[in-house]
């Protein structure tokens, strides 16, 4: 979607979704593995597995309760490292390097890779390395275990790097597709689909925050005649020039959309009616090539739906055309 100020939207492959939604699933997988490990491990491993279960429960709870969106992004490396500690404890509690769970440390790094940056993946691998190598430094006869540990770290980083690059590529293309789906291809402003979503969101924000919001429908006057006289290419150039001028005249946060043909719509959030009228007057004066436009303007009354608000705008636009065009009519 294109707008004077582009609002961030949550996409299925976004960092927020992949962190928030996959984290508990990773925790559930570790909990299931712990249940199996506890049932098969020797009694002397109970302490390690109990610690692993405690960390798993705390991490799942933290994922649900901590306001991660208010913390620095690098804080989101913490939960994968906690799960890496769980993987290490499960491994140590079920036979050490020879355990069937020895490669579990890959799982939290893979989770980090699907939402994090390459720097965060490197930090995660470094954390996993610290978890795996620290015990070896305390054991005199750990030399045979070093090659396998280092190989596991290399594999972990390689797989993590590959997954991170893949998801970064997928995210980039998903964002491009989402943007194209909400953008008018000729003018580069929002299309009807984006407009319908934005007006609902604007009314919801106005209701929650107790602020005004104004909406306008604008038609270029006699655009069909202009097309017939000058040709469709000239008509397209006019539409592009109009939207470029209007975008420059709007405020940051205002939404400009092309609904089709010569029909445009504007959302002015947090804008009282008198200020909205001044803004739309600038738009009217900014129409190039000696053309004019007619505008229907309405301020949300605090109770009506988006459809009702648009209906009042449409009625005001009709009145503007009936009154001779090239004017702004405020809806009753």
Tab-separated table of C-alpha atoms in Angstrom:
chain	number	residue	atom	x	y	z
A	1	UNK	CA	0.000	0.000	0.000
A	2	UNK	CA	1.189	3.487	-0.797
A	3	UNK	CA	0.283	6.386	1.406
A	4	UNK	CA	1.842	9.651	2.498
A	5	UNK	CA	3.027	7.850	5.582
A	6	UNK	CA	3.181	4.089	5.182
A	7	UNK	CA	1.888	2.163	8.160
A	8	UNK	CA	3.640	-1.011	9.097
A	9	UNK	CA	1.470	-4.056	8.754
A	10	UNK	CA	1.955	-7.478	10.168
A	11	UNK	CA	2.674	-10.066	7.468
A	12	UNK	CA	2.613	-13.860	7.928
A	13	UNK	CA	6.411	-14.000	7.551
A	14	UNK	CA	7.118	-10.928	9.654
A	15	UNK	CA	9.596	-11.017	12.515
A	16	UNK	CA	6.812	-10.401	15.037
A	17	UNK	CA	4.667	-13.316	13.878
A	18	UNK	CA	7.531	-15.802	13.557
A	19	UNK	CA	8.865	-14.876	16.996
A	20	UNK	CA	5.535	-14.758	18.812
A	21	UNK	CA	3.810	-17.741	17.192
A	22	UNK	CA	6.685	-20.186	16.716
A	23	UNK	CA	8.246	-19.683	20.153
A	24	UNK	CA	5.542	-21.550	22.093
A	25	UNK	CA	5.567	-24.316	19.456
A	26	UNK	CA	9.305	-24.781	19.943
A	27	UNK	CA	8.674	-24.892	23.690
A	28	UNK	CA	5.910	-27.460	23.238
A	29	UNK	CA	8.275	-29.624	21.170
A	30	UNK	CA	10.895	-29.463	23.916
A	31	UNK	CA	8.259	-30.266	26.533
A	32	UNK	CA	7.230	-33.363	24.557
A	33	UNK	CA	10.852	-34.463	24.205
A	34	UNK	CA	11.371	-33.900	27.916
A	35	UNK	CA	8.415	-36.129	28.712
A	36	UNK	CA	10.004	-38.908	26.651
A	37	UNK	CA	13.467	-38.298	28.113
A	38	UNK	CA	12.228	-38.318	31.704
A	39	UNK	CA	10.517	-41.640	31.073
A	40	UNK	CA	13.658	-43.278	29.692
A	41	UNK	CA	16.568	-41.560	31.476
A	42	UNK	CA	18.289	-43.038	34.547
A	43	UNK	CA	17.290	-41.676	37.981
A	44	UNK	CA	20.567	-39.774	38.409
A	45	UNK	CA	19.588	-37.571	35.448
A	46	UNK	CA	16.384	-36.369	37.091
A	47	UNK	CA	17.966	-33.128	38.348
A	48	UNK	CA	19.177	-32.067	34.887
A	49	UNK	CA	15.878	-32.888	33.226
A	50	UNK	CA	13.939	-31.091	35.962
A	51	UNK	CA	16.066	-28.003	35.336
A	52	UNK	CA	15.355	-28.322	31.611
A	53	UNK	CA	11.615	-28.578	32.264
A	54	UNK	CA	11.730	-25.507	34.522
A	55	UNK	CA	13.584	-23.411	31.918
A	56	UNK	CA	11.143	-24.553	29.229
A	57	UNK	CA	8.126	-23.546	31.307
A	58	UNK	CA	9.661	-20.179	32.197
A	59	UNK	CA	10.559	-19.466	28.563
A	60	UNK	CA	7.079	-20.314	27.283
A	61	UNK	CA	5.593	-18.067	29.980
A	62	UNK	CA	7.985	-15.239	29.111
A	63	UNK	CA	7.029	-15.472	25.442
A	64	UNK	CA	3.398	-14.927	26.400
A	65	UNK	CA	3.793	-12.337	29.162
A	66	UNK	CA	6.774	-10.143	28.291
A	67	UNK	CA	5.974	-7.102	26.068
A	68	UNK	CA	8.650	-7.975	23.527
A	69	UNK	CA	7.583	-5.219	21.130
A	70	UNK	CA	8.699	-2.641	23.708
A	71	UNK	CA	12.149	-4.166	24.145
A	72	UNK	CA	15.165	-3.812	21.833
A	73	UNK	CA	15.086	-6.351	19.015
A	74	UNK	CA	18.258	-8.030	20.249
A	75	UNK	CA	16.373	-9.070	23.394
A	76	UNK	CA	14.597	-11.620	21.198
A	77	UNK	CA	17.812	-13.641	21.075
A	78	UNK	CA	17.156	-14.580	24.718
A	79	UNK	CA	14.397	-17.198	24.304
A	80	UNK	CA	16.320	-19.230	21.680
A	81	UNK	CA	19.360	-19.253	23.964
A	82	UNK	CA	17.148	-20.435	26.821
A	83	UNK	CA	15.910	-23.275	24.621
A	84	UNK	CA	19.533	-24.025	23.672
A	85	UNK	CA	20.274	-24.441	27.382
A	86	UNK	CA	17.293	-26.807	27.574
A	87	UNK	CA	18.684	-28.808	24.640
A	88	UNK	CA	22.058	-29.033	26.379
A	89	UNK	CA	20.486	-30.234	29.642
A	90	UNK	CA	18.430	-32.852	27.793
A	91	UNK	CA	21.553	-34.064	26.035
A	92	UNK	CA	23.573	-34.255	29.252
A	93	UNK	CA	20.728	-35.995	31.036
A	94	UNK	CA	20.392	-38.672	28.377
A	95	UNK	CA	23.957	-39.740	27.679
A	96	UNK	CA	25.975	-36.658	26.776
A	97	UNK	CA	27.597	-36.527	23.325
A	98	UNK	CA	26.304	-39.989	22.494
A	99	UNK	CA	22.707	-39.039	23.286
A	100	UNK	CA	20.062	-39.297	20.594
A	101	UNK	CA	19.225	-35.685	21.546
A	102	UNK	CA	22.740	-34.358	20.862
A	103	UNK	CA	21.660	-32.309	17.829
A	104	UNK	CA	18.749	-30.604	19.581
A	105	UNK	CA	20.756	-27.366	19.849
A	106	UNK	CA	20.016	-26.881	16.149
A	107	UNK	CA	16.327	-26.293	16.883
A	108	UNK	CA	16.520	-22.960	18.755
A	109	UNK	CA	19.075	-21.613	16.268
A	110	UNK	CA	16.736	-22.529	13.402
A	111	UNK	CA	13.910	-20.713	15.165
A	112	UNK	CA	16.141	-17.662	15.613
A	113	UNK	CA	17.139	-17.884	11.944
A	114	UNK	CA	13.574	-17.670	10.633
A	115	UNK	CA	12.932	-14.278	12.253
A	116	UNK	CA	16.331	-12.791	13.179
A	117	UNK	CA	19.117	-10.997	11.351
A	118	UNK	CA	22.397	-12.643	10.413
A	119	UNK	CA	24.045	-10.820	13.333
A	120	UNK	CA	21.479	-12.287	15.711
A	121	UNK	CA	22.012	-15.753	14.265
A	122	UNK	CA	25.759	-15.352	14.794
A	123	UNK	CA	25.086	-14.208	18.368
A	124	UNK	CA	22.828	-17.217	18.884
A	125	UNK	CA	25.470	-19.619	17.585
A	126	UNK	CA	28.044	-17.937	19.832
A	127	UNK	CA	25.702	-18.440	22.778
A	128	UNK	CA	25.212	-22.086	21.852
A	129	UNK	CA	28.985	-22.427	21.568
A	130	UNK	CA	29.392	-21.011	25.052
A	131	UNK	CA	26.818	-23.463	26.387
A	132	UNK	CA	28.501	-26.438	24.712
A	133	UNK	CA	32.151	-25.515	25.210
A	134	UNK	CA	32.090	-24.238	28.793
A	135	UNK	CA	31.643	-27.727	30.309
A	136	UNK	CA	34.509	-29.060	28.169
A	137	UNK	CA	36.873	-26.511	29.677
A	138	UNK	CA	36.143	-27.928	33.111
A	139	UNK	CA	36.808	-31.564	32.186
A	140	UNK	CA	40.473	-32.655	31.923
A	141	UNK	CA	39.868	-35.557	29.528
A	142	UNK	CA	37.447	-33.791	27.156
A	143	UNK	CA	39.799	-33.808	24.145
A	144	UNK	CA	37.843	-36.495	22.215
A	145	UNK	CA	34.681	-34.420	22.507
A	146	UNK	CA	36.112	-31.219	20.988
A	147	UNK	CA	35.973	-32.243	17.295
A	148	UNK	CA	32.325	-33.273	17.501
A	149	UNK	CA	31.401	-30.116	19.418
A	150	UNK	CA	33.156	-27.831	16.942
A	151	UNK	CA	31.647	-29.703	13.994
A	152	UNK	CA	28.192	-29.320	15.522
A	153	UNK	CA	28.777	-25.572	15.918
A	154	UNK	CA	29.911	-25.233	12.302
A	155	UNK	CA	26.869	-27.166	11.082
A	156	UNK	CA	24.604	-25.100	13.329
A	157	UNK	CA	25.949	-21.824	11.949
A	158	UNK	CA	25.827	-23.049	8.341
A	159	UNK	CA	22.242	-24.254	8.589
A	160	UNK	CA	21.220	-21.171	10.569
A	161	UNK	CA	22.811	-18.850	8.006
A	162	UNK	CA	21.108	-20.637	5.107
A	163	UNK	CA	17.692	-20.573	6.775
A	164	UNK	CA	18.097	-16.905	7.727
A	165	UNK	CA	18.927	-15.900	4.156
A	166	UNK	CA	16.000	-17.944	2.818
A	167	UNK	CA	13.464	-16.341	5.149
A	168	UNK	CA	14.891	-12.876	4.535
A	169	UNK	CA	14.371	-13.449	0.806
A	170	UNK	CA	10.825	-14.753	1.373
A	171	UNK	CA	9.971	-11.822	3.648
A	172	UNK	CA	11.218	-9.300	1.113
A	173	UNK	CA	9.119	-10.785	-1.680
A	174	UNK	CA	6.055	-11.200	0.559
A	175	UNK	CA	6.279	-7.519	1.487
A	176	UNK	CA	6.622	-6.545	-2.170
A	177	UNK	CA	3.582	-8.617	-3.126
A	178	UNK	CA	1.543	-7.190	-0.250
A	179	UNK	CA	2.528	-3.667	-1.266
A	180	UNK	CA	1.636	-4.283	-4.916
A	181	UNK	CA	-1.729	-5.757	-3.933
A	182	UNK	CA	-2.615	-2.501	-2.159
A	183	UNK	CA	-1.217	-0.036	-4.705
A	184	UNK	CA	-2.764	1.530	-7.797
A	185	UNK	CA	-0.338	0.585	-10.587
A	186	UNK	CA	-0.748	3.811	-12.573
A	187	UNK	CA	-0.423	6.468	-9.880
A	188	UNK	CA	1.369	4.632	-7.077
A	189	UNK	CA	-1.185	5.649	-4.439
A	190	UNK	CA	-3.423	3.291	-2.467
A	191	UNK	CA	-6.042	1.305	-4.366
A	192	UNK	CA	-9.641	0.538	-3.416
A	193	UNK	CA	-8.680	-2.521	-1.379
A	194	UNK	CA	-6.241	-0.515	0.724
A	195	UNK	CA	-8.742	2.329	1.045
A	196	UNK	CA	-11.436	0.040	2.437
A	197	UNK	CA	-9.026	-1.316	5.041
A	198	UNK	CA	-7.666	2.120	5.915
A	199	UNK	CA	-11.017	3.798	6.476
A	200	UNK	CA	-12.080	1.033	8.872
A	201	UNK	CA	-8.768	1.408	10.719
A	202	UNK	CA	-9.065	5.216	10.805
A	203	UNK	CA	-12.545	5.076	12.320
A	204	UNK	CA	-11.399	2.502	14.870
A	205	UNK	CA	-8.475	4.736	15.904
A	206	UNK	CA	-10.718	7.789	16.076
A	207	UNK	CA	-13.135	5.914	18.323
A	208	UNK	CA	-10.381	4.602	20.594
A	209	UNK	CA	-8.501	7.898	20.868
A	210	UNK	CA	-11.445	10.295	20.799
A	211	UNK	CA	-10.054	12.302	17.868
A	212	UNK	CA	-11.762	13.534	14.690
A	213	UNK	CA	-11.344	11.996	11.267
A	214	UNK	CA	-12.499	13.456	7.970
A	215	UNK	CA	-13.042	11.670	4.688
A	216	UNK	CA	-13.370	13.121	1.195
A	217	UNK	CA	-14.344	11.754	-2.205
A	218	UNK	CA	-12.907	13.619	-5.195
A	219	UNK	CA	-13.758	13.356	-8.894
A	220	UNK	CA	-11.812	15.040	-11.678
A	221	UNK	CA	-14.355	17.079	-13.614
A	222	UNK	CA	-15.063	16.076	-17.207
A	223	UNK	CA	-12.167	13.638	-17.267
A	224	UNK	CA	-13.837	11.546	-19.980
A	225	UNK	CA	-13.983	14.575	-22.265
A	226	UNK	CA	-10.312	15.275	-21.523
A	227	UNK	CA	-9.444	11.688	-22.470
A	228	UNK	CA	-11.495	11.906	-25.671
A	229	UNK	CA	-9.863	15.184	-26.689
A	230	UNK	CA	-6.244	14.517	-25.710
A	231	UNK	CA	-6.023	10.726	-25.740
A	232	UNK	CA	-5.663	8.127	-23.019
A	233	UNK	CA	-1.922	8.608	-22.638
A	234	UNK	CA	-2.483	12.277	-21.850
A	235	UNK	CA	-5.206	11.218	-19.423
A	236	UNK	CA	-2.793	8.876	-17.675
A	237	UNK	CA	-0.205	11.648	-17.441
A	238	UNK	CA	-2.828	13.937	-15.920
A	239	UNK	CA	-3.724	11.333	-13.294
A	240	UNK	CA	-0.058	10.876	-12.388
A	241	UNK	CA	0.528	14.617	-12.129
A	242	UNK	CA	-2.610	15.142	-10.053
A	243	UNK	CA	-1.658	12.468	-7.533
A	244	UNK	CA	1.924	13.739	-7.329
A	245	UNK	CA	0.698	17.252	-6.519
A	246	UNK	CA	-1.902	16.029	-4.061
A	247	UNK	CA	0.551	13.842	-2.197
A	248	UNK	CA	2.791	16.871	-1.783
A	249	UNK	CA	-0.112	18.896	-0.377
A	250	UNK	CA	-1.234	16.294	2.174
A	251	UNK	CA	0.127	15.832	5.668
A	252	UNK	CA	2.196	12.933	6.900
A	253	UNK	CA	-0.290	10.253	7.903
A	254	UNK	CA	-3.016	11.269	5.443
A	255	UNK	CA	-4.147	8.566	3.029
A	256	UNK	CA	-4.716	9.173	-0.669
A	257	UNK	CA	-6.348	6.435	-2.749
A	258	UNK	CA	-7.504	6.023	-6.318
A	259	UNK	CA	-10.805	4.170	-6.372
A	260	UNK	CA	-10.923	3.855	-10.153
A	261	UNK	CA	-10.921	6.032	-13.251
A	262	UNK	CA	-11.059	9.649	-12.125
A	263	UNK	CA	-12.322	8.833	-8.615
A	264	UNK	CA	-10.107	9.502	-5.614
A	265	UNK	CA	-10.543	9.375	-1.859
A	266	UNK	CA	-8.708	10.972	1.043
A	267	UNK	CA	-8.605	10.100	4.752
A	268	UNK	CA	-7.538	12.890	7.110
A	269	UNK	CA	-7.017	11.346	10.569
A	270	UNK	CA	-6.976	13.631	13.597
A	271	UNK	CA	-8.213	16.506	11.438
A	272	UNK	CA	-11.193	18.738	12.351
A	273	UNK	CA	-13.592	19.777	9.628
A	274	UNK	CA	-12.319	23.341	9.147
A	275	UNK	CA	-8.711	22.164	8.772
A	276	UNK	CA	-9.831	19.410	6.395
A	277	UNK	CA	-11.595	21.972	4.240
A	278	UNK	CA	-8.396	24.027	3.956
A	279	UNK	CA	-6.387	20.937	2.972
A	280	UNK	CA	-8.914	19.962	0.312
A	281	UNK	CA	-8.936	23.501	-1.009
A	282	UNK	CA	-5.204	23.111	-1.621
A	283	UNK	CA	-5.939	19.914	-3.520
A	284	UNK	CA	-8.610	21.631	-5.596
A	285	UNK	CA	-6.232	24.444	-6.488
A	286	UNK	CA	-3.490	21.954	-7.327
A	287	UNK	CA	-5.245	20.254	-10.247
A	288	UNK	CA	-3.031	20.875	-13.324
A	289	UNK	CA	-3.684	21.490	-17.024
A	290	UNK	CA	-6.613	23.819	-16.448
A	291	UNK	CA	-8.707	20.953	-15.089
A	292	UNK	CA	-10.935	21.097	-12.016
A	293	UNK	CA	-12.256	18.682	-9.416
A	294	UNK	CA	-15.376	18.259	-7.316
A	295	UNK	CA	-15.192	17.132	-3.696
A	296	UNK	CA	-17.577	15.764	-1.110
A	297	UNK	CA	-16.270	16.123	2.451
A	298	UNK	CA	-17.596	14.587	5.667
A	299	UNK	CA	-16.456	14.409	9.273
A	300	UNK	CA	-17.121	11.188	11.168
A	301	UNK	CA	-19.945	11.810	13.644
A	302	UNK	CA	-18.705	9.312	16.221
A	303	UNK	CA	-21.444	6.767	15.626
A	304	UNK	CA	-21.715	5.907	11.932
A	305	UNK	CA	-20.070	3.020	10.140
A	306	UNK	CA	-17.520	3.427	7.382
A	307	UNK	CA	-20.217	2.699	4.790
A	308	UNK	CA	-22.478	5.390	6.241
A	309	UNK	CA	-19.638	7.917	6.316
A	310	UNK	CA	-18.756	7.158	2.691
A	311	UNK	CA	-22.442	7.445	1.785
A	312	UNK	CA	-22.565	10.990	3.195
A	313	UNK	CA	-19.391	11.859	1.280
A	314	UNK	CA	-20.869	10.482	-1.917
A	315	UNK	CA	-24.043	12.526	-1.471
A	316	UNK	CA	-21.970	15.680	-0.912
A	317	UNK	CA	-19.913	14.904	-4.031
A	318	UNK	CA	-23.109	14.572	-6.048
A	319	UNK	CA	-24.251	17.974	-4.761
A	320	UNK	CA	-20.898	19.502	-5.760
A	321	UNK	CA	-21.337	18.241	-9.315
A	322	UNK	CA	-24.945	19.354	-9.502
A	323	UNK	CA	-23.974	22.829	-8.272
A	324	UNK	CA	-21.587	23.345	-11.182
A	325	UNK	CA	-18.451	21.347	-10.258
A	326	UNK	CA	-15.061	22.746	-9.185
A	327	UNK	CA	-16.111	23.088	-5.554
A	328	UNK	CA	-16.126	21.433	-2.140
A	329	UNK	CA	-19.429	20.512	-0.512
A	330	UNK	CA	-19.520	19.522	3.151
A	331	UNK	CA	-21.890	16.666	3.937
A	332	UNK	CA	-24.860	17.318	6.160
